[in-house]
mmCIF file of C-alpha atoms and ligand atoms in Angstrom:
data_model
loop_
_atom_site.group_PDB
_atom_site.id
_atom_site.type_symbol
_atom_site.label_atom_id
_atom_site.label_comp_id
_atom_site.label_asym_id
_atom_site.label_seq_id
_atom_site.Cartn_x
_atom_site.Cartn_y
_atom_site.Cartn_z
ATOM 1 C CA MET S 1 126.386 33.143 77.604
ATOM 2 C CA ARG S 2 129.856 34.509 76.789
ATOM 3 C CA VAL S 3 131.959 35.339 79.857
ATOM 4 C CA GLY S 4 135.114 37.434 80.207
ATOM 5 C CA ILE S 5 137.299 36.809 83.281
ATOM 6 C CA VAL S 6 139.372 39.689 84.675
ATOM 7 C CA GLY S 7 142.086 38.343 87.013
ATOM 8 C CA TYR S 8 143.901 35.032 86.941
ATOM 9 C CA GLY S 9 144.770 34.382 90.602
ATOM 10 C CA ASN S 10 143.207 31.651 92.772
ATOM 11 C CA LEU S 11 139.598 32.493 91.945
ATOM 12 C CA GLY S 12 140.254 33.387 88.295
ATOM 13 C CA LYS S 13 142.050 30.061 87.637
ATOM 14 C CA PHE S 14 139.292 28.152 89.394
ATOM 15 C CA LEU S 15 136.559 29.804 87.301
ATOM 16 C CA VAL S 16 138.451 29.570 83.987
ATOM 17 C CA ASP S 17 139.170 25.888 84.562
ATOM 18 C CA LEU S 18 135.522 25.129 85.375
ATOM 19 C CA ILE S 19 134.206 27.092 82.388
ATOM 20 C CA LEU S 20 136.643 25.363 80.003
ATOM 21 C CA ARG S 21 135.750 21.908 81.379
ATOM 22 C CA ASN S 22 132.073 22.245 82.298
ATOM 23 C CA GLY S 23 130.871 25.523 80.835
ATOM 24 C CA SER S 24 128.769 24.029 78.031
ATOM 25 C CA LYS S 25 126.587 22.203 80.607
ATOM 26 C CA HIS S 26 125.659 25.615 81.974
ATOM 27 C CA GLU S 27 125.555 27.503 78.662
ATOM 28 C CA LEU S 28 128.793 29.296 79.566
ATOM 29 C CA GLU S 29 131.585 29.983 77.105
ATOM 30 C CA LEU S 30 134.833 31.884 77.669
ATOM 31 C CA ASP S 31 135.060 35.078 75.670
ATOM 32 C CA PHE S 32 138.364 36.346 77.110
ATOM 33 C CA ILE S 33 140.773 36.182 80.038
ATOM 34 C CA TRP S 34 142.793 39.145 81.215
ATOM 35 C CA ASN S 35 145.509 39.340 83.852
ATOM 36 C CA ARG S 36 147.784 42.181 84.915
ATOM 37 C CA THR S 37 150.802 39.880 84.490
ATOM 38 C CA TYR S 38 150.562 38.352 81.029
ATOM 39 C CA THR S 39 153.220 35.668 81.735
ATOM 40 C CA LYS S 40 150.981 33.963 84.307
ATOM 41 C CA PHE S 41 149.050 32.107 81.603
ATOM 42 C CA ASP S 42 150.216 28.575 80.846
ATOM 43 C CA GLU S 43 149.708 26.532 77.672
ATOM 44 C CA SER S 44 146.274 25.286 78.747
ATOM 45 C CA ILE S 45 144.879 28.740 77.888
ATOM 46 C CA PRO S 46 144.144 29.184 74.164
ATOM 47 C CA LYS S 47 146.053 32.254 72.980
ATOM 48 C CA GLU S 48 143.030 33.717 71.178
ATOM 49 C CA LEU S 49 141.232 34.018 74.545
ATOM 50 C CA ILE S 50 143.879 36.263 76.093
ATOM 51 C CA LEU S 51 142.973 39.957 76.183
ATOM 52 C CA THR S 52 145.993 42.227 76.587
ATOM 53 C CA ASP S 53 144.191 45.542 77.144
ATOM 54 C CA LEU S 54 140.931 45.849 79.112
ATOM 55 C CA LYS S 55 139.867 48.825 76.976
ATOM 56 C CA ASN S 56 139.437 46.310 74.146
ATOM 57 C CA VAL S 57 136.288 44.885 75.777
ATOM 58 C CA VAL S 58 134.518 47.460 73.617
ATOM 59 C CA GLY S 59 133.369 45.788 70.415
ATOM 60 C CA ARG S 60 133.469 42.251 71.824
ATOM 61 C CA SER S 61 130.305 40.214 72.021
ATOM 62 C CA VAL S 62 130.651 39.374 75.700
ATOM 63 C CA ASP S 63 127.561 38.974 77.927
ATOM 64 C CA LEU S 64 129.105 38.980 81.414
ATOM 65 C CA ILE S 65 132.429 40.387 82.647
ATOM 66 C CA VAL S 66 133.678 38.841 85.899
ATOM 67 C CA GLU S 67 136.170 40.741 88.063
ATOM 68 C CA VAL S 68 138.319 38.520 90.304
ATOM 69 C CA ALA S 69 141.431 40.686 90.582
ATOM 70 C CA HIS S 70 141.236 43.789 92.767
ATOM 71 C CA PRO S 71 138.643 46.450 93.752
ATOM 72 C CA GLY S 72 140.676 48.974 91.711
ATOM 73 C CA ILE S 73 139.396 47.327 88.498
ATOM 74 C CA SER S 74 135.828 48.515 89.226
ATOM 75 C CA LYS S 75 137.039 52.054 89.781
ATOM 76 C CA GLU S 76 139.008 52.186 86.541
ATOM 77 C CA TYR S 77 136.969 49.982 84.179
ATOM 78 C CA GLY S 78 133.610 49.134 85.829
ATOM 79 C CA SER S 79 131.609 51.803 83.963
ATOM 80 C CA LEU S 80 133.283 50.860 80.671
ATOM 81 C CA PHE S 81 132.435 47.182 81.207
ATOM 82 C CA LEU S 82 128.795 48.127 81.752
ATOM 83 C CA THR S 83 128.628 49.789 78.331
ATOM 84 C CA VAL S 84 129.019 46.352 76.722
ATOM 85 C CA ALA S 85 127.950 43.684 79.234
ATOM 86 C CA ASP S 86 126.597 42.752 82.652
ATOM 87 C CA TYR S 87 129.247 43.017 85.383
ATOM 88 C CA PHE S 88 129.959 40.514 88.173
ATOM 89 C CA VAL S 89 131.932 42.297 90.910
ATOM 90 C CA GLY S 90 134.091 39.772 92.778
ATOM 91 C CA SER S 91 135.719 42.473 94.926
ATOM 92 C CA PRO S 92 132.680 44.472 96.141
ATOM 93 C CA THR S 93 134.738 46.508 98.645
ATOM 94 C CA ALA S 94 135.009 48.823 95.608
ATOM 95 C CA PHE S 95 131.486 50.049 96.480
ATOM 96 C CA ALA S 96 132.738 51.595 99.751
ATOM 97 C CA ASP S 97 133.991 54.475 97.593
ATOM 98 C CA PRO S 98 130.815 56.583 97.060
ATOM 99 C CA GLN S 99 132.005 57.720 93.614
ATOM 100 C CA VAL S 100 132.527 54.158 92.381
ATOM 101 C CA ASN S 101 129.176 53.160 93.907
ATOM 102 C CA MET S 102 127.382 55.981 92.089
ATOM 103 C CA SER S 103 129.154 55.580 88.752
ATOM 104 C CA LEU S 104 128.469 51.814 88.582
ATOM 105 C CA ARG S 105 124.787 52.284 89.475
ATOM 106 C CA GLU S 106 124.441 55.064 86.882
ATOM 107 C CA ALA S 107 126.217 53.090 84.154
ATOM 108 C CA ALA S 108 124.056 50.003 84.836
ATOM 109 C CA LEU S 109 120.878 52.058 84.428
ATOM 110 C CA ARG S 110 122.087 54.054 81.439
ATOM 111 C CA HIS S 111 123.207 50.966 79.496
ATOM 112 C CA GLN S 112 120.463 48.676 80.867
ATOM 113 C CA HIS S 113 122.887 46.136 82.294
ATOM 114 C CA ALA S 114 123.003 44.199 85.551
ATOM 115 C CA VAL S 115 125.612 44.412 88.301
ATOM 116 C CA TYR S 116 125.936 41.111 90.179
ATOM 117 C CA ILE S 117 127.448 40.868 93.669
ATOM 118 C CA PRO S 118 128.330 37.384 94.933
ATOM 119 C CA SER S 119 126.955 36.928 98.431
ATOM 120 C CA GLY S 120 130.096 34.925 99.358
ATOM 121 C CA ALA S 121 130.186 34.071 103.042
ATOM 122 C CA PHE S 122 127.238 36.392 103.748
ATOM 123 C CA TRP S 123 124.375 34.173 104.871
ATOM 124 C CA GLY S 124 120.807 35.383 104.376
ATOM 125 C CA ALA S 125 121.675 38.102 101.821
ATOM 126 C CA GLN S 126 118.318 37.947 100.032
ATOM 127 C CA ASP S 127 116.300 38.064 103.291
ATOM 128 C CA ILE S 128 118.268 41.046 104.498
ATOM 129 C CA GLN S 129 117.824 42.785 101.139
ATOM 130 C CA LYS S 130 114.056 42.239 101.415
ATOM 131 C CA MET S 131 114.071 43.821 104.891
ATOM 132 C CA ALA S 132 116.048 46.777 103.506
ATOM 133 C CA ASN S 133 113.491 47.146 100.673
ATOM 134 C CA MET S 134 110.702 47.321 103.288
ATOM 135 C CA GLU S 135 112.705 49.708 105.530
ATOM 136 C CA SER S 136 112.289 47.192 108.367
ATOM 137 C CA LEU S 137 116.025 46.593 108.729
ATOM 138 C CA HIS S 138 117.323 48.610 111.670
ATOM 139 C CA GLY S 139 120.681 47.045 112.488
ATOM 140 C CA LEU S 140 123.228 44.736 110.865
ATOM 141 C CA THR S 141 126.543 43.614 112.349
ATOM 142 C CA VAL S 142 128.864 41.214 110.544
ATOM 143 C CA THR S 143 131.599 39.662 112.678
ATOM 144 C CA MET S 144 134.465 37.820 111.024
ATOM 145 C CA LYS S 145 136.714 35.646 113.181
ATOM 146 C CA LYS S 146 139.900 34.114 111.783
ATOM 147 C CA HIS S 147 143.374 33.048 112.789
ATOM 148 C CA PRO S 148 145.697 36.130 112.696
ATOM 149 C CA SER S 149 147.674 34.560 109.795
ATOM 150 C CA SER S 150 144.516 34.540 107.630
ATOM 151 C CA PHE S 151 144.184 38.331 107.659
ATOM 152 C CA ARG S 152 145.803 40.592 105.019
ATOM 153 C CA LEU S 153 145.628 44.006 106.664
ATOM 154 C CA GLU S 154 146.862 47.544 106.186
ATOM 155 C CA GLY S 155 147.740 50.402 108.559
ATOM 156 C CA LYS S 156 146.989 50.242 112.275
ATOM 157 C CA LEU S 157 145.192 46.888 112.046
ATOM 158 C CA LYS S 158 148.288 45.286 110.525
ATOM 159 C CA VAL S 159 150.459 46.504 113.426
ATOM 160 C CA VAL S 160 148.175 44.930 116.068
ATOM 161 C CA ASN S 161 147.722 41.710 114.083
ATOM 162 C CA ASP S 162 151.474 41.309 113.392
ATOM 163 C CA LYS S 163 152.153 41.632 117.116
ATOM 164 C CA LEU S 164 149.581 38.917 117.829
ATOM 165 C CA MET S 165 151.360 36.563 115.438
ATOM 166 C CA GLN S 166 154.721 37.191 117.139
ATOM 167 C CA ASP S 167 153.334 36.576 120.636
ATOM 168 C CA SER S 168 154.160 33.124 121.873
ATOM 169 C CA PRO S 169 152.347 31.318 123.357
ATOM 170 C CA ALA S 170 149.244 32.508 121.496
ATOM 171 C CA THR S 171 147.157 35.051 123.354
ATOM 172 C CA ALA S 172 143.376 35.287 123.608
ATOM 173 C CA ALA S 173 141.203 36.571 120.744
ATOM 174 C CA VAL S 174 141.588 40.292 119.980
ATOM 175 C CA THR S 175 138.985 42.555 118.325
ATOM 176 C CA LEU S 176 140.963 44.390 115.651
ATOM 177 C CA TYR S 177 138.106 46.587 114.443
ATOM 178 C CA ASP S 178 134.537 47.348 115.493
ATOM 179 C CA GLY S 179 132.818 50.088 113.505
ATOM 180 C CA PRO S 180 131.353 51.099 110.118
ATOM 181 C CA VAL S 181 132.270 48.820 107.198
ATOM 182 C CA LYS S 182 133.182 51.869 105.108
ATOM 183 C CA GLU S 183 136.487 52.554 106.877
ATOM 184 C CA LEU S 184 137.306 48.861 107.179
ATOM 185 C CA CYS S 185 137.202 48.297 103.409
ATOM 186 C CA SER S 186 140.441 50.221 102.873
ATOM 187 C CA LEU S 187 142.145 48.633 105.911
ATOM 188 C CA ALA S 188 141.344 45.030 104.977
ATOM 189 C CA PRO S 189 140.336 45.034 101.270
ATOM 190 C CA ASN S 190 140.928 41.286 100.786
ATOM 191 C CA ASN S 191 139.153 40.162 103.934
ATOM 192 C CA VAL S 192 135.899 42.060 104.028
ATOM 193 C CA ASN S 193 134.166 41.296 100.701
ATOM 194 C CA THR S 194 131.491 39.590 102.791
ATOM 195 C CA MET S 195 130.894 42.777 104.777
ATOM 196 C CA ALA S 196 130.825 44.822 101.565
ATOM 197 C CA ALA S 197 128.175 42.464 100.125
ATOM 198 C CA ALA S 198 126.239 42.931 103.393
ATOM 199 C CA SER S 199 126.404 46.724 103.053
ATOM 200 C CA ILE S 200 125.086 46.536 99.482
ATOM 201 C CA ALA S 201 122.234 44.167 100.467
ATOM 202 C CA ALA S 202 121.374 46.347 103.473
ATOM 203 C CA HIS S 203 121.031 49.382 101.215
ATOM 204 C CA ASN S 204 118.925 51.396 103.679
ATOM 205 C CA LEU S 205 121.897 51.298 106.108
ATOM 206 C CA GLY S 206 124.778 51.218 103.601
ATOM 207 C CA PHE S 207 128.530 51.207 104.276
ATOM 208 C CA ASP S 208 128.198 53.941 106.954
ATOM 209 C CA LYS S 209 125.689 52.137 109.156
ATOM 210 C CA VAL S 210 126.433 48.436 108.683
ATOM 211 C CA ILE S 211 128.870 47.482 111.444
ATOM 212 C CA GLY S 212 131.878 45.263 110.785
ATOM 213 C CA ARG S 213 133.872 43.472 113.485
ATOM 214 C CA LEU S 214 137.171 41.756 112.793
ATOM 215 C CA VAL S 215 138.386 39.350 115.449
ATOM 216 C CA ALA S 216 141.839 37.737 115.305
ATOM 217 C CA ASP S 217 141.569 34.482 117.225
ATOM 218 C CA PRO S 218 144.743 32.353 117.543
ATOM 219 C CA SER S 219 142.632 29.303 118.491
ATOM 220 C CA LEU S 220 140.908 29.304 115.045
ATOM 221 C CA LYS S 221 143.622 27.404 113.178
ATOM 222 C CA LYS S 222 141.284 25.600 110.768
ATOM 223 C CA TRP S 223 138.172 27.747 110.542
ATOM 224 C CA HIS S 224 136.841 31.031 109.199
ATOM 225 C CA VAL S 225 133.789 32.102 111.204
ATOM 226 C CA VAL S 226 131.229 34.683 110.062
ATOM 227 C CA GLU S 227 128.431 35.795 112.383
ATOM 228 C CA VAL S 228 125.536 37.909 111.126
ATOM 229 C CA ASP S 229 123.339 39.789 113.610
ATOM 230 C CA VAL S 230 120.199 41.419 112.300
ATOM 231 C CA THR S 231 117.680 43.580 114.117
ATOM 232 C CA GLY S 232 114.334 44.642 112.731
ATOM 233 C CA ASN S 233 111.171 46.334 113.930
ATOM 234 C CA THR S 234 110.188 46.631 117.604
ATOM 235 C CA THR S 235 106.589 45.966 118.602
ATOM 236 C CA ALA S 236 104.535 48.329 120.777
ATOM 237 C CA ASP S 237 105.247 46.102 123.789
ATOM 238 C CA GLY S 238 109.018 46.353 123.211
ATOM 239 C CA ASN S 239 109.892 43.047 121.484
ATOM 240 C CA THR S 240 112.475 43.385 118.696
ATOM 241 C CA PHE S 241 112.743 41.099 115.653
ATOM 242 C CA SER S 242 116.240 39.574 115.486
ATOM 243 C CA VAL S 243 118.204 36.904 113.586
ATOM 244 C CA LYS S 244 121.679 35.575 114.344
ATOM 245 C CA SER S 245 123.564 33.180 112.081
ATOM 246 C CA VAL S 246 127.002 31.591 112.580
ATOM 247 C CA ARG S 247 128.819 30.196 109.507
ATOM 248 C CA LYS S 248 131.888 28.007 110.148
ATOM 249 C CA ASN S 249 133.931 27.462 106.994
ATOM 250 C CA PRO S 250 136.861 24.969 107.130
ATOM 251 C CA ALA S 251 140.002 26.739 105.875
ATOM 252 C CA ALA S 252 143.662 25.721 105.556
ATOM 253 C CA PRO S 253 145.984 27.487 108.057
ATOM 254 C CA GLY S 254 146.882 30.947 106.729
ATOM 255 C CA ALA S 255 144.365 30.799 103.833
ATOM 256 C CA VAL S 256 142.626 34.108 103.059
ATOM 257 C CA THR S 257 139.842 32.386 101.108
ATOM 258 C CA GLY S 258 138.065 29.425 102.746
ATOM 259 C CA SER S 259 137.446 26.271 100.680
ATOM 260 C CA ALA S 260 133.634 26.650 100.563
ATOM 261 C CA THR S 261 134.071 30.128 99.050
ATOM 262 C CA PHE S 262 135.281 28.819 95.653
ATOM 263 C CA HIS S 263 132.150 26.739 95.120
ATOM 264 C CA SER S 264 129.946 29.501 96.481
ATOM 265 C CA PHE S 265 131.531 31.790 93.869
ATOM 266 C CA TRP S 266 130.841 29.335 91.049
ATOM 267 C CA ASN S 267 127.206 29.017 92.114
ATOM 268 C CA SER S 268 126.895 32.800 92.251
ATOM 269 C CA LEU S 269 128.245 32.940 88.703
ATOM 270 C CA LEU S 270 125.579 30.465 87.551
ATOM 271 C CA LEU S 271 122.891 32.730 89.030
ATOM 272 C CA ALA S 272 124.285 35.862 87.365
ATOM 273 C CA ARG S 273 121.995 35.950 84.340
ATOM 274 C CA ARG S 274 118.634 37.235 83.153
ATOM 275 C CA GLN S 275 117.931 39.406 86.203
ATOM 276 C CA GLY S 276 117.592 42.671 84.316
ATOM 277 C CA PRO S 277 119.192 46.077 84.903
ATOM 278 C CA GLY S 278 120.152 47.081 88.466
ATOM 279 C CA ILE S 279 122.189 45.662 91.372
ATOM 280 C CA HIS S 280 121.605 42.013 92.287
ATOM 281 C CA LEU S 281 123.025 39.867 95.093
ATOM 282 C CA CYS S 282 123.555 36.324 93.835
HETATM 283 N N1 LIG V 1 133.404 38.257 97.148
HETATM 284 C C1 LIG V 1 134.024 37.344 97.872
HETATM 285 O O1 LIG V 1 133.404 36.652 98.695
HETATM 286 C C2 LIG V 1 135.490 37.111 97.667
HETATM 287 C C3 LIG V 1 136.103 35.974 98.174
HETATM 288 C C4 LIG V 1 137.459 35.805 97.928
HETATM 289 C C5 LIG V 1 138.169 36.751 97.212
HETATM 290 N N2 LIG V 1 137.540 37.854 96.745
HETATM 291 C C6 LIG V 1 138.249 38.906 96.004
HETATM 292 O O2 LIG V 1 138.480 38.462 94.668
HETATM 293 C C7 LIG V 1 139.717 38.988 94.196
HETATM 294 C C8 LIG V 1 140.566 37.820 93.713
HETATM 295 O O3 LIG V 1 140.813 36.905 94.786
HETATM 296 P P1 LIG V 1 141.905 35.750 94.647
HETATM 297 O O4 LIG V 1 141.798 34.919 95.866
HETATM 298 O O5 LIG V 1 141.803 35.113 93.312
HETATM 299 O O6 LIG V 1 143.238 36.639 94.714
HETATM 300 P P2 LIG V 1 144.686 36.334 94.117
HETATM 301 O O7 LIG V 1 145.627 37.206 94.865
HETATM 302 O O8 LIG V 1 144.934 34.871 94.064
HETATM 303 O O9 LIG V 1 144.587 36.849 92.598
HETATM 304 C C9 LIG V 1 144.410 38.184 92.249
HETATM 305 C C10 LIG V 1 144.836 38.386 90.794
HETATM 306 O O10 LIG V 1 144.590 39.734 90.443
HETATM 307 C C11 LIG V 1 145.807 40.384 90.088
HETATM 308 N N3 LIG V 1 145.852 41.722 90.708
HETATM 309 C C12 LIG V 1 146.185 42.040 91.971
HETATM 310 N N4 LIG V 1 146.110 43.368 92.160
HETATM 311 C C13 LIG V 1 145.707 43.901 90.995
HETATM 312 C C14 LIG V 1 145.451 45.229 90.552
HETATM 313 N N5 LIG V 1 145.595 46.281 91.361
HETATM 314 N N6 LIG V 1 145.033 45.400 89.285
HETATM 315 C C15 LIG V 1 144.878 44.349 88.462
HETATM 316 N N7 LIG V 1 145.122 43.057 88.815
HETATM 317 C C16 LIG V 1 145.539 42.854 90.064
HETATM 318 C C17 LIG V 1 146.948 39.519 90.561
HETATM 319 O O11 LIG V 1 148.027 39.609 89.651
HETATM 320 C C18 LIG V 1 146.313 38.121 90.557
HETATM 321 O O12 LIG V 1 146.466 37.513 89.296
HETATM 322 C C19 LIG V 1 140.344 39.764 95.363
HETATM 323 O O13 LIG V 1 140.088 41.150 95.220
HETATM 324 C C20 LIG V 1 139.623 39.221 96.579
HETATM 325 O O14 LIG V 1 139.535 40.186 97.603
HETATM 326 C C21 LIG V 1 136.225 38.028 96.941
#
């Protein structure tokens, strides 16, 4: 399977390195690498693999295009990618924009290609998707707890979080946001990919009804914590189905991406094949 990588930051380098070293074991071969800043590539990258203009994906024999750059790539190029290949969306917050959501779904169907969404730190994605398929999913809340220095925020959330970091000694945990994931995606685009994946899996609720909570906790110096709370059907005698999971991922102080996430991403990439047209969590 020929793979094109869009973005050469932490995740892009990790994936390119693994494909160049180990790809053949998994039937993966690099077709191209693109990055906004061309000078970032060192000599380990064969020149013939470097794509200078993303519009030139047309005409290449690439099977899967992997975005690990920015949600803006899906908006600008996602539909074009789907004319030639399957598309692995590393920054699924892009789907919070209803127009991007619709255009990617339409392009996937029209060109009979798959869109793959890595489940990332979202535990139980497939089970939740099954509940959404059966309309038995009634509530989903994803809570992300991190040290304030591990958040990259915009707007009003940034103001509150910056103040927390200046406070000395560290104060108690503060809930920065508690509401629909849709609004949160533009306020914390690099932190809430997990919540975006949740909103895509929970398609009967979507970005408007899946609830995201961001908690800045100064005591969490070495951990990223993700809690998933699910509610389902209620029986006639008033008992409600529920699941709660707590994922604790060791992370270096200040890191936006926890260490387990890189390997989770690689495993998602290995699953991103032969699933047919449509949207797939992997
Ligand atoms: N799905 C998940 O679970 C998950 C986990 C971690 C990161 N991510 C997302 O994957 C993407 C890459 O993460 P990373 O840790 O490698 O980030 P990074 O900052 O290390 O690298 C991003 C790369 O993309 C480029 N870039 C930045 N903004 C761009 C833009 N507007 N247009 C084109 N290129 C741009 C940068 O030059 C850089 O090379 C981010 O969007 C991040 O939010 C997703």
